[in-house]
Every structure is written in C-alpha cells, then in structure tokens.
Amino acid sequence: MTSGWDSVPSPYVELSRDAWRALRENTPLPLTPGELEALRGLKDPIDITEVEEVYLPLSRLLNLFFLADWRLRDTVSGFLGGEVRPTPFIIGVAGSVAVGKSTTSRLLRTLLARWPEHPSVELVTTDSFLYPNAVLSERGIMDRKGFPESYDRRALVRFVSEIKAGAAEAAIPVYSHLEYDIVPDTVQTVRRPDILIVEGLNVLQAPPPGTLGVSDLFDFSIYVDARVEDIRQWYVDRLFALRRTAFTDPRSYFHKYARELDEDETAAFAQRVWRDVNEINLVSNILPTRARATLVLHKDRDHAVQRVRLRRI
C-alpha cells in the first residue's frame, strides 16, 4: 500500500516513502551536510536525502501541530475569559536501543529550532533519570539497566509536569555514556522552551493504574521502528565501533572490553547482551508501546525510513 485509507478500519494511515516525501511541499532545507555529520549517531548512515525526504515533512507536520496547539490555547483563553499562559509543546521519541532514536531526536531539535515560530527547542533523554549504578547494584538490577524499573519514573514525570505547567526552569541529572552512570553534582537546566523533546526507550509506556505517565503529557509522540533482527545487527555493529573509539578511553566503563576481548569474543559478548538484555526489553516493554505513538517511522535494513504510519484519530 502506498497511501490512503485501509479497507479495514484503523486509527492509522500508512504512507510509503514516496507519498510521505511529497508532503514536504516547499519546506526549505535548513541544514548542511557538515551539520548533519555532527548530529549523526555512531554507525548511523543517515544522509541529506533522508533528511529531505523523511525529516523535513516530519518537521512541517510538527510545526502544524505546534501552531494548532497555539490556536487551541487561544480558544481556551476565550472560553475562560482570560489569558492562558503558553506552555511548551512536548514531543516524545521512543524505540529500541540502536534503532536511531537519538539521531532522530537531535535532528528534529535542530530542524524545529529553525522554524520562525519556535526558536527555543530543548532535548532531554530519560538516561538522566536512570538510578545511579550504586542504587541499581544495591537493588540487584544492574543487568536490567534500561528496563522500566531502572528509572526514577516519579522524578521524570515530575520534571515533565513542571515544564508542561510553564515553570521558569527545571534541573535534571546528567548521565555519562562514557562512565555509564549518573554524573555526581552535575545538572542540565531546562528553561521554558517552546518545544521539549523527551527521548527514551520506555517513554510511551502506560503508567500503573491511577497514576500519571510521562506519555500523558506529550502533545505528539514518535516511535522509531525496525525489524528485531535488523536492530540486533545494528547493535552488534555499533558495539564494534564503540570498541574502536569510546571504549579505548581509560575512563570508559567498558574500557576493559577494548583491552581484553578479541573480535570473536567481542561478537559473542555483543550477541549475549543483545539476547539476554536488550531483546527481552524490546519485546517485553518497548515494542508493545508502538501502538500508542502518534507517528511511527519504520526503517529497512539499510536504516532508511521506507514507511510512515500516522495516527489520524
């Protein structure tokens, strides 16, 4: 199917890449190849053509949603007979480890900040809300890092609630991928952006009954999707790339793997971590949230987005 309505009723309309590309219309490309190189994740082959055909139409759609949110606020203001304070438009980006959601988030932050209506765009990741390694070790869940129970869900919801309520600023912890832990006495301060992007594995997960979930505060949500077997290979490829780069730094939590493991041992290690940790988390916790997204970007084996599914109701 290329575009249009399914014969079976569905809350989504599915579009081929060609159909989606046409929705860019006259949206200009505000990004150079050099800037894209700086935004690209390790082993992510995204190029300018992908930006033009996939992410420019998406930035146009997000801008339309943003403007519609403004109009809705004006409607509420008129109903209440007084001005309603502007609050940030919040976008959630979810998906598996190694699927490319971080590149997607950084790219959207840059593209959206160059629309005239919203020059201030902030990006936070749920890594900032992981419990410190000491806490994970104490609870016996160090090997479940990235699973829902490894995050301080209340702190995440509290932060996004404050931002959504229009707080002047809010501070959150900082996570170091190099050290694989929360950095002590360091914070990221978010100051009332026009748009806030929240990126993470489990941001679309439904909350426990009777509680508020972070996804309840999103105005738009994106799920970056691919076949499990393709993500597995991307994960292995990325780990090998890290072994040659970040893991060589003596400060790296995984430095010993760069020193002690040969290529066969590294491949076995990567496959084991994928099988015993990341694939279980993906199948059990992350993939089931895909149906809650406003929009799904589906990638093929070459990382290129070939299908887009947009919620219409």
Short mmCIF file of N, CA and C in Angstrom, two decimals, residues 61-239:
data_model
loop_
_atom_site.label_atom_id
_atom_site.label_comp_id
_atom_site.label_asym_id
_atom_site.label_seq_id
_atom_site.Cartn_x
_atom_site.Cartn_y
_atom_site.Cartn_z
N LEU A 61 5.03 18.77 9.66
CA LEU A 61 3.86 18.28 10.40
C LEU A 61 3.91 18.73 11.85
N LEU A 62 5.08 18.62 12.48
CA LEU A 62 5.20 19.03 13.88
C LEU A 62 4.95 20.52 14.04
N ASN A 63 5.39 21.32 13.07
CA ASN A 63 5.11 22.75 13.13
C ASN A 63 3.62 23.03 13.03
N LEU A 64 2.92 22.27 12.20
CA LEU A 64 1.47 22.44 12.09
C LEU A 64 0.78 22.07 13.40
N PHE A 65 1.23 21.00 14.04
CA PHE A 65 0.68 20.63 15.34
C PHE A 65 0.95 21.72 16.37
N PHE A 66 2.16 22.27 16.33
CA PHE A 66 2.54 23.33 17.26
C PHE A 66 1.62 24.54 17.09
N LEU A 67 1.39 24.94 15.86
CA LEU A 67 0.52 26.09 15.60
C LEU A 67 -0.92 25.81 16.00
N ALA A 68 -1.36 24.56 15.78
CA ALA A 68 -2.72 24.19 16.20
C ALA A 68 -2.84 24.25 17.72
N ASP A 69 -1.77 23.89 18.42
CA ASP A 69 -1.78 23.98 19.88
C ASP A 69 -1.91 25.44 20.33
N TRP A 70 -1.26 26.34 19.64
CA TRP A 70 -1.42 27.77 19.92
C TRP A 70 -2.88 28.19 19.77
N ARG A 71 -3.50 27.76 18.66
CA ARG A 71 -4.90 28.14 18.42
C ARG A 71 -5.81 27.56 19.49
N LEU A 72 -5.53 26.34 19.92
CA LEU A 72 -6.34 25.73 20.97
C LEU A 72 -6.20 26.51 22.27
N ARG A 73 -5.00 26.96 22.58
CA ARG A 73 -4.80 27.76 23.79
C ARG A 73 -5.59 29.06 23.71
N ASP A 74 -5.62 29.67 22.53
CA ASP A 74 -6.42 30.89 22.36
C ASP A 74 -7.90 30.60 22.57
N THR A 75 -8.34 29.42 22.10
CA THR A 75 -9.75 29.04 22.29
C THR A 75 -10.06 28.89 23.78
N VAL A 76 -9.18 28.22 24.52
CA VAL A 76 -9.38 28.04 25.95
C VAL A 76 -9.36 29.39 26.66
N SER A 77 -8.45 30.27 26.24
CA SER A 77 -8.38 31.61 26.82
C SER A 77 -9.70 32.35 26.64
N GLY A 78 -10.26 32.26 25.41
CA GLY A 78 -11.54 32.91 25.16
C GLY A 78 -12.65 32.32 26.00
N PHE A 79 -12.64 31.01 26.18
CA PHE A 79 -13.66 30.35 26.99
C PHE A 79 -13.57 30.79 28.45
N LEU A 80 -12.34 30.90 28.97
CA LEU A 80 -12.15 31.26 30.37
C LEU A 80 -12.24 32.76 30.61
N GLY A 81 -12.19 33.52 29.53
CA GLY A 81 -12.27 34.97 29.68
C GLY A 81 -10.98 35.59 30.16
N GLY A 82 -9.88 34.94 29.95
CA GLY A 82 -8.58 35.48 30.37
C GLY A 82 -7.47 34.74 29.67
N GLU A 83 -6.28 35.28 29.73
CA GLU A 83 -5.16 34.68 29.01
C GLU A 83 -4.66 33.42 29.71
N VAL A 84 -4.38 32.39 28.90
CA VAL A 84 -3.78 31.16 29.40
C VAL A 84 -2.29 31.20 29.07
N ARG A 85 -1.45 31.01 30.08
CA ARG A 85 0.00 31.10 29.89
C ARG A 85 0.48 30.06 28.87
N PRO A 86 1.33 30.47 27.92
CA PRO A 86 1.90 29.50 26.98
C PRO A 86 2.72 28.44 27.72
N THR A 87 2.62 27.22 27.28
CA THR A 87 3.42 26.14 27.85
C THR A 87 4.11 25.40 26.71
N PRO A 88 5.21 24.75 26.98
CA PRO A 88 5.95 24.07 25.91
C PRO A 88 5.13 22.96 25.24
N PHE A 89 5.38 22.80 23.95
CA PHE A 89 4.86 21.70 23.17
C PHE A 89 5.82 20.54 23.39
N ILE A 90 5.33 19.40 23.83
CA ILE A 90 6.21 18.31 24.23
C ILE A 90 6.09 17.13 23.28
N ILE A 91 7.23 16.67 22.78
CA ILE A 91 7.31 15.56 21.83
C ILE A 91 8.05 14.40 22.49
N GLY A 92 7.49 13.22 22.44
CA GLY A 92 8.16 12.02 22.92
C GLY A 92 8.71 11.21 21.77
N VAL A 93 9.93 10.69 21.91
CA VAL A 93 10.55 9.85 20.88
C VAL A 93 10.98 8.54 21.54
N ALA A 94 10.42 7.42 21.06
CA ALA A 94 10.67 6.11 21.66
C ALA A 94 11.24 5.16 20.62
N GLY A 95 11.77 4.04 21.10
CA GLY A 95 12.29 3.00 20.23
C GLY A 95 13.38 2.23 20.92
N SER A 96 13.85 1.19 20.28
CA SER A 96 14.84 0.29 20.85
C SER A 96 16.22 0.94 20.96
N VAL A 97 17.07 0.32 21.77
CA VAL A 97 18.50 0.57 21.71
C VAL A 97 18.97 0.34 20.27
N ALA A 98 19.82 1.23 19.75
CA ALA A 98 20.49 1.08 18.44
C ALA A 98 19.58 1.29 17.24
N VAL A 99 18.33 1.73 17.44
CA VAL A 99 17.43 1.92 16.30
C VAL A 99 17.59 3.29 15.66
N GLY A 100 18.27 4.22 16.35
CA GLY A 100 18.49 5.54 15.77
C GLY A 100 17.62 6.63 16.34
N LYS A 101 16.97 6.41 17.48
CA LYS A 101 16.08 7.42 18.03
C LYS A 101 16.83 8.66 18.52
N SER A 102 18.08 8.48 18.95
CA SER A 102 18.86 9.64 19.41
C SER A 102 19.19 10.55 18.23
N THR A 103 19.58 9.98 17.09
CA THR A 103 19.82 10.79 15.90
C THR A 103 18.54 11.49 15.47
N THR A 104 17.43 10.76 15.47
CA THR A 104 16.14 11.36 15.12
C THR A 104 15.84 12.55 16.02
N SER A 105 16.07 12.40 17.32
CA SER A 105 15.76 13.46 18.28
C SER A 105 16.66 14.67 18.07
N ARG A 106 17.96 14.44 17.90
CA ARG A 106 18.87 15.57 17.68
C ARG A 106 18.56 16.30 16.37
N LEU A 107 18.22 15.53 15.35
CA LEU A 107 17.89 16.13 14.05
C LEU A 107 16.62 16.97 14.15
N LEU A 108 15.61 16.44 14.82
CA LEU A 108 14.36 17.20 14.97
C LEU A 108 14.58 18.46 15.80
N ARG A 109 15.41 18.35 16.84
CA ARG A 109 15.70 19.55 17.64
C ARG A 109 16.28 20.65 16.75
N THR A 110 17.21 20.29 15.87
CA THR A 110 17.84 21.28 15.00
C THR A 110 16.86 21.84 13.97
N LEU A 111 16.11 20.95 13.32
CA LEU A 111 15.16 21.41 12.30
C LEU A 111 14.06 22.28 12.89
N LEU A 112 13.51 21.86 14.02
CA LEU A 112 12.41 22.61 14.62
C LEU A 112 12.87 23.98 15.14
N ALA A 113 14.11 24.05 15.62
CA ALA A 113 14.61 25.33 16.13
C ALA A 113 14.79 26.36 15.02
N ARG A 114 14.75 25.91 13.76
CA ARG A 114 14.95 26.83 12.65
C ARG A 114 13.65 27.25 11.99
N TRP A 115 12.52 26.79 12.54
CA TRP A 115 11.23 27.37 12.15
C TRP A 115 11.07 28.69 12.92
N PRO A 116 10.50 29.71 12.30
CA PRO A 116 10.41 31.01 12.98
C PRO A 116 9.51 30.99 14.20
N GLU A 117 8.57 30.06 14.28
CA GLU A 117 7.60 30.07 15.38
C GLU A 117 8.15 29.53 16.69
N HIS A 118 9.24 28.76 16.67
CA HIS A 118 9.72 28.16 17.91
C HIS A 118 11.25 28.05 17.89
N PRO A 119 11.90 29.16 18.19
CA PRO A 119 13.37 29.15 18.15
C PRO A 119 14.01 28.40 19.32
N SER A 120 13.28 28.18 20.39
CA SER A 120 13.86 27.54 21.56
C SER A 120 13.37 26.09 21.66
N VAL A 121 14.26 25.15 21.38
CA VAL A 121 13.91 23.72 21.42
C VAL A 121 14.94 23.01 22.30
N GLU A 122 14.46 22.30 23.30
CA GLU A 122 15.35 21.56 24.22
C GLU A 122 15.14 20.07 24.03
N LEU A 123 16.20 19.32 24.30
CA LEU A 123 16.16 17.85 24.22
C LEU A 123 16.67 17.27 25.53
N VAL A 124 15.90 16.36 26.11
CA VAL A 124 16.36 15.62 27.27
C VAL A 124 16.16 14.14 26.98
N THR A 125 16.99 13.31 27.60
CA THR A 125 16.84 11.87 27.44
C THR A 125 16.51 11.25 28.79
N THR A 126 15.81 10.15 28.75
CA THR A 126 15.44 9.50 30.00
C THR A 126 16.64 8.85 30.68
N ASP A 127 17.79 8.78 29.99
CA ASP A 127 19.01 8.32 30.66
C ASP A 127 19.29 9.15 31.91
N SER A 128 18.90 10.42 31.87
CA SER A 128 19.12 11.30 33.02
C SER A 128 18.33 10.86 34.25
N PHE A 129 17.34 9.99 34.03
CA PHE A 129 16.50 9.54 35.14
C PHE A 129 16.75 8.08 35.51
N LEU A 130 17.83 7.51 34.96
CA LEU A 130 18.26 6.20 35.44
C LEU A 130 18.74 6.34 36.88
N TYR A 131 18.47 5.34 37.68
CA TYR A 131 19.06 5.34 39.01
C TYR A 131 20.57 5.19 38.88
N PRO A 132 21.35 5.79 39.78
CA PRO A 132 22.81 5.59 39.73
C PRO A 132 23.17 4.12 39.85
N ASN A 133 24.33 3.77 39.33
CA ASN A 133 24.75 2.37 39.36
C ASN A 133 24.76 1.79 40.76
N ALA A 134 25.12 2.61 41.75
CA ALA A 134 25.16 2.12 43.13
C ALA A 134 23.78 1.66 43.57
N VAL A 135 22.75 2.40 43.17
CA VAL A 135 21.38 2.03 43.53
C VAL A 135 20.95 0.78 42.77
N LEU A 136 21.27 0.73 41.48
CA LEU A 136 20.92 -0.45 40.68
C LEU A 136 21.59 -1.70 41.24
N SER A 137 22.86 -1.57 41.63
CA SER A 137 23.57 -2.71 42.21
C SER A 137 22.95 -3.13 43.53
N GLU A 138 22.62 -2.16 44.36
CA GLU A 138 22.01 -2.45 45.66
C GLU A 138 20.69 -3.20 45.49
N ARG A 139 19.94 -2.85 44.45
CA ARG A 139 18.64 -3.48 44.21
C ARG A 139 18.76 -4.76 43.39
N GLY A 140 19.97 -5.09 42.96
CA GLY A 140 20.18 -6.32 42.20
C GLY A 140 19.65 -6.27 40.78
N ILE A 141 19.59 -5.07 40.18
CA ILE A 141 19.03 -4.94 38.83
C ILE A 141 20.01 -4.24 37.88
N MET A 142 21.30 -4.34 38.18
CA MET A 142 22.29 -3.71 37.30
C MET A 142 22.21 -4.30 35.88
N ASP A 143 21.88 -5.59 35.79
CA ASP A 143 21.79 -6.22 34.47
C ASP A 143 20.46 -5.93 33.79
N ARG A 144 19.62 -5.10 34.42
CA ARG A 144 18.34 -4.70 33.82
C ARG A 144 18.30 -3.19 33.58
N LYS A 145 19.48 -2.63 33.40
CA LYS A 145 19.57 -1.20 33.11
C LYS A 145 18.87 -0.93 31.77
N GLY A 146 17.97 0.03 31.77
CA GLY A 146 17.15 0.31 30.59
C GLY A 146 15.77 -0.27 30.68
N PHE A 147 15.55 -1.23 31.58
CA PHE A 147 14.21 -1.75 31.83
C PHE A 147 13.43 -0.70 32.63
N PRO A 148 12.10 -0.73 32.58
CA PRO A 148 11.33 0.31 33.27
C PRO A 148 11.69 0.50 34.74
N GLU A 149 12.00 -0.59 35.44
CA GLU A 149 12.28 -0.48 36.88
C GLU A 149 13.62 0.18 37.18
N SER A 150 14.46 0.41 36.16
CA SER A 150 15.77 1.03 36.39
C SER A 150 15.71 2.55 36.36
N TYR A 151 14.53 3.11 36.10
CA TYR A 151 14.35 4.57 36.03
C TYR A 151 13.59 5.10 37.25
N ASP A 152 13.91 6.33 37.60
CA ASP A 152 13.14 7.04 38.61
C ASP A 152 11.95 7.68 37.91
N ARG A 153 10.90 6.88 37.76
CA ARG A 153 9.74 7.31 36.98
C ARG A 153 9.08 8.54 37.58
N ARG A 154 9.01 8.59 38.89
CA ARG A 154 8.37 9.73 39.54
C ARG A 154 9.12 11.02 39.26
N ALA A 155 10.45 10.96 39.30
CA ALA A 155 11.24 12.16 39.02
C ALA A 155 11.05 12.61 37.58
N LEU A 156 10.98 11.67 36.65
CA LEU A 156 10.76 12.00 35.24
C LEU A 156 9.41 12.67 35.04
N VAL A 157 8.36 12.08 35.60
CA VAL A 157 7.02 12.65 35.47
C VAL A 157 6.96 14.03 36.13
N ARG A 158 7.60 14.15 37.28
CA ARG A 158 7.60 15.45 37.98
C ARG A 158 8.28 16.52 37.14
N PHE A 159 9.41 16.18 36.53
CA PHE A 159 10.12 17.15 35.70
C PHE A 159 9.28 17.58 34.50
N VAL A 160 8.73 16.62 33.76
CA VAL A 160 7.96 16.97 32.57
C VAL A 160 6.68 17.72 32.97
N SER A 161 6.09 17.37 34.11
CA SER A 161 4.90 18.08 34.60
C SER A 161 5.24 19.55 34.89
N GLU A 162 6.40 19.79 35.50
CA GLU A 162 6.80 21.17 35.79
C GLU A 162 7.00 21.96 34.52
N ILE A 163 7.67 21.35 33.54
CA ILE A 163 7.88 22.03 32.27
C ILE A 163 6.55 22.30 31.58
N LYS A 164 5.66 21.29 31.59
CA LYS A 164 4.37 21.45 30.93
C LYS A 164 3.52 22.52 31.61
N ALA A 165 3.72 22.71 32.91
CA ALA A 165 2.97 23.72 33.65
C ALA A 165 3.54 25.12 33.47
N GLY A 166 4.67 25.23 32.75
CA GLY A 166 5.23 26.54 32.47
C GLY A 166 6.24 27.02 33.47
N ALA A 167 6.87 26.10 34.23
CA ALA A 167 7.90 26.50 35.18
C ALA A 167 9.01 27.26 34.48
N ALA A 168 9.55 28.26 35.14
CA ALA A 168 10.60 29.08 34.54
C ALA A 168 11.82 28.25 34.22
N GLU A 169 12.15 27.30 35.07
CA GLU A 169 13.26 26.40 34.81
C GLU A 169 13.14 25.16 35.67
N ALA A 170 13.80 24.10 35.23
CA ALA A 170 13.83 22.85 35.99
C ALA A 170 15.16 22.17 35.71
N ALA A 171 15.75 21.59 36.75
CA ALA A 171 17.06 20.95 36.63
C ALA A 171 16.92 19.44 36.74
N ILE A 172 17.71 18.73 35.94
CA ILE A 172 17.69 17.27 35.96
C ILE A 172 19.12 16.75 36.01
N PRO A 173 19.32 15.50 36.44
CA PRO A 173 20.67 14.93 36.47
C PRO A 173 21.24 14.79 35.06
N VAL A 174 22.53 14.52 35.00
CA VAL A 174 23.23 14.31 33.73
C VAL A 174 23.80 12.90 33.74
N TYR A 175 23.58 12.17 32.65
CA TYR A 175 24.09 10.81 32.51
C TYR A 175 25.28 10.80 31.56
N SER A 176 26.33 10.08 31.93
CA SER A 176 27.51 9.94 31.07
C SER A 176 27.51 8.56 30.44
N HIS A 177 27.45 8.50 29.11
CA HIS A 177 27.56 7.21 28.43
C HIS A 177 28.99 6.67 28.53
N LEU A 178 29.95 7.57 28.65
CA LEU A 178 31.33 7.13 28.79
C LEU A 178 31.52 6.39 30.11
N GLU A 179 31.02 7.00 31.19
CA GLU A 179 31.17 6.40 32.51
C GLU A 179 30.04 5.44 32.85
N TYR A 180 29.00 5.43 32.00
CA TYR A 180 27.88 4.50 32.18
C TYR A 180 27.18 4.72 33.52
N ASP A 181 27.05 6.00 33.91
CA ASP A 181 26.48 6.30 35.22
C ASP A 181 26.03 7.76 35.26
N ILE A 182 25.21 8.08 36.26
CA ILE A 182 24.84 9.46 36.54
C ILE A 182 26.07 10.20 37.05
N VAL A 183 26.28 11.42 36.56
CA VAL A 183 27.44 12.22 36.97
C VAL A 183 27.10 12.96 38.26
N PRO A 184 27.84 12.74 39.33
CA PRO A 184 27.51 13.41 40.61
C PRO A 184 27.62 14.93 40.50
N ASP A 185 26.72 15.61 41.19
CA ASP A 185 26.78 17.08 41.35
C ASP A 185 26.78 17.82 40.01
N THR A 186 26.12 17.25 39.01
CA THR A 186 26.02 17.89 37.70
C THR A 186 24.56 17.87 37.25
N VAL A 187 24.09 18.99 36.71
CA VAL A 187 22.69 19.06 36.27
C VAL A 187 22.59 19.69 34.89
N GLN A 188 21.50 19.37 34.22
CA GLN A 188 21.10 20.06 32.99
C GLN A 188 19.89 20.90 33.35
N THR A 189 19.94 22.18 33.05
CA THR A 189 18.84 23.08 33.38
C THR A 189 18.04 23.40 32.12
N VAL A 190 16.75 23.17 32.19
CA VAL A 190 15.84 23.44 31.08
C VAL A 190 15.02 24.68 31.43
N ARG A 191 15.07 25.69 30.55
CA ARG A 191 14.43 26.98 30.84
C ARG A 191 13.31 27.28 29.86
N ARG A 192 12.14 26.89 30.18
CA ARG A 192 10.89 27.21 29.47
C ARG A 192 11.06 27.26 27.95
N PRO A 193 11.34 26.13 27.32
CA PRO A 193 11.49 26.11 25.86
C PRO A 193 10.13 26.22 25.16
N ASP A 194 10.17 26.55 23.88
CA ASP A 194 8.94 26.50 23.08
C ASP A 194 8.56 25.03 22.85
N ILE A 195 9.56 24.19 22.63
CA ILE A 195 9.35 22.76 22.39
C ILE A 195 10.34 21.98 23.26
N LEU A 196 9.86 20.92 23.87
CA LEU A 196 10.72 20.00 24.60
C LEU A 196 10.59 18.62 23.96
N ILE A 197 11.73 18.03 23.59
CA ILE A 197 11.76 16.66 23.07
C ILE A 197 12.26 15.75 24.19
N VAL A 198 11.49 14.70 24.48
CA VAL A 198 11.86 13.73 25.52
C VAL A 198 12.10 12.40 24.81
N GLU A 199 13.35 11.93 24.85
CA GLU A 199 13.74 10.73 24.11
C GLU A 199 14.10 9.62 25.08
N GLY A 200 13.60 8.40 24.82
CA GLY A 200 13.95 7.30 25.68
C GLY A 200 13.29 5.99 25.28
N LEU A 201 13.80 4.91 25.83
CA LEU A 201 13.30 3.58 25.48
C LEU A 201 11.83 3.40 25.81
N ASN A 202 11.44 3.83 27.01
CA ASN A 202 10.12 3.48 27.54
C ASN A 202 9.19 4.66 27.73
N VAL A 203 9.41 5.76 27.00
CA VAL A 203 8.62 6.96 27.26
C VAL A 203 7.14 6.80 26.89
N LEU A 204 6.80 5.80 26.09
CA LEU A 204 5.40 5.61 25.71
C LEU A 204 4.70 4.55 26.56
N GLN A 205 5.39 4.05 27.56
CA GLN A 205 4.80 3.01 28.38
C GLN A 205 3.63 3.56 29.20
N ALA A 206 2.55 2.78 29.27
CA ALA A 206 1.39 3.19 30.06
C ALA A 206 1.75 3.17 31.54
N PRO A 207 1.26 4.12 32.31
CA PRO A 207 1.58 4.16 33.74
C PRO A 207 0.75 3.14 34.52
N PRO A 208 1.14 2.85 35.74
CA PRO A 208 0.29 1.99 36.59
C PRO A 208 -1.08 2.64 36.77
N PRO A 209 -2.12 1.84 36.99
CA PRO A 209 -3.47 2.39 37.16
C PRO A 209 -3.51 3.44 38.26
N GLY A 210 -4.20 4.52 37.97
CA GLY A 210 -4.38 5.58 38.96
C GLY A 210 -3.24 6.55 39.05
N THR A 211 -2.22 6.42 38.18
CA THR A 211 -1.09 7.34 38.21
C THR A 211 -0.91 8.02 36.86
N LEU A 212 -0.14 9.10 36.86
CA LEU A 212 0.15 9.85 35.64
C LEU A 212 1.43 9.32 35.02
N GLY A 213 1.42 9.10 33.71
CA GLY A 213 2.61 8.67 33.00
C GLY A 213 3.18 9.82 32.20
N VAL A 214 4.48 9.76 31.90
CA VAL A 214 5.09 10.85 31.14
C VAL A 214 4.43 10.99 29.77
N SER A 215 3.98 9.88 29.19
CA SER A 215 3.34 9.96 27.87
C SER A 215 2.02 10.72 27.91
N ASP A 216 1.40 10.81 29.10
CA ASP A 216 0.16 11.58 29.23
C ASP A 216 0.40 13.07 29.00
N LEU A 217 1.65 13.50 29.08
CA LEU A 217 1.99 14.91 28.95
C LEU A 217 2.51 15.27 27.56
N PHE A 218 2.57 14.28 26.67
CA PHE A 218 3.06 14.54 25.32
C PHE A 218 1.96 15.13 24.44
N ASP A 219 2.36 16.06 23.58
CA ASP A 219 1.45 16.60 22.57
C ASP A 219 1.58 15.84 21.25
N PHE A 220 2.70 15.15 21.09
CA PHE A 220 2.96 14.37 19.88
C PHE A 220 4.00 13.33 20.27
N SER A 221 3.89 12.13 19.69
CA SER A 221 4.87 11.09 20.01
C SER A 221 5.28 10.33 18.76
N ILE A 222 6.54 9.91 18.75
CA ILE A 222 7.14 9.24 17.61
C ILE A 222 7.77 7.93 18.08
N TYR A 223 7.53 6.86 17.34
CA TYR A 223 8.18 5.58 17.61
C TYR A 223 9.06 5.24 16.41
N VAL A 224 10.35 5.04 16.66
CA VAL A 224 11.29 4.66 15.60
C VAL A 224 11.35 3.14 15.58
N ASP A 225 10.95 2.54 14.46
CA ASP A 225 10.68 1.11 14.38
C ASP A 225 11.59 0.44 13.34
N ALA A 226 11.86 -0.83 13.55
CA ALA A 226 12.57 -1.66 12.58
C ALA A 226 12.39 -3.11 12.98
N ARG A 227 12.73 -4.03 12.08
CA ARG A 227 12.66 -5.45 12.42
C ARG A 227 13.68 -5.78 13.51
N VAL A 228 13.30 -6.67 14.40
CA VAL A 228 14.16 -7.03 15.52
C VAL A 228 15.51 -7.53 15.04
N GLU A 229 15.52 -8.36 13.99
CA GLU A 229 16.78 -8.91 13.51
C GLU A 229 17.69 -7.83 12.94
N ASP A 230 17.10 -6.77 12.35
CA ASP A 230 17.92 -5.67 11.84
C ASP A 230 18.52 -4.87 12.99
N ILE A 231 17.71 -4.60 14.01
CA ILE A 231 18.23 -3.84 15.16
C ILE A 231 19.34 -4.62 15.86
N ARG A 232 19.17 -5.94 15.92
CA ARG A 232 20.23 -6.76 16.52
C ARG A 232 21.56 -6.55 15.81
N GLN A 233 21.54 -6.57 14.49
CA GLN A 233 22.78 -6.37 13.73
C GLN A 233 23.33 -4.97 13.93
N TRP A 234 22.46 -3.95 13.96
CA TRP A 234 22.92 -2.59 14.19
C TRP A 234 23.57 -2.46 15.56
N TYR A 235 23.00 -3.16 16.55
CA TYR A 235 23.56 -3.11 17.90
C TYR A 235 24.97 -3.71 17.90
N VAL A 236 25.13 -4.85 17.26
CA VAL A 236 26.44 -5.51 17.21
C VAL A 236 27.44 -4.62 16.47
N ASP A 237 27.02 -4.05 15.34
CA ASP A 237 27.91 -3.17 14.58
C ASP A 237 28.32 -1.96 15.41
N ARG A 238 27.37 -1.41 16.14
CA ARG A 238 27.68 -0.23 16.96
C ARG A 238 28.65 -0.57 18.08
N LEU A 239 28.47 -1.74 18.69
CA LEU A 239 29.37 -2.11 19.78
C LEU A 239 30.80 -2.26 19.26
#
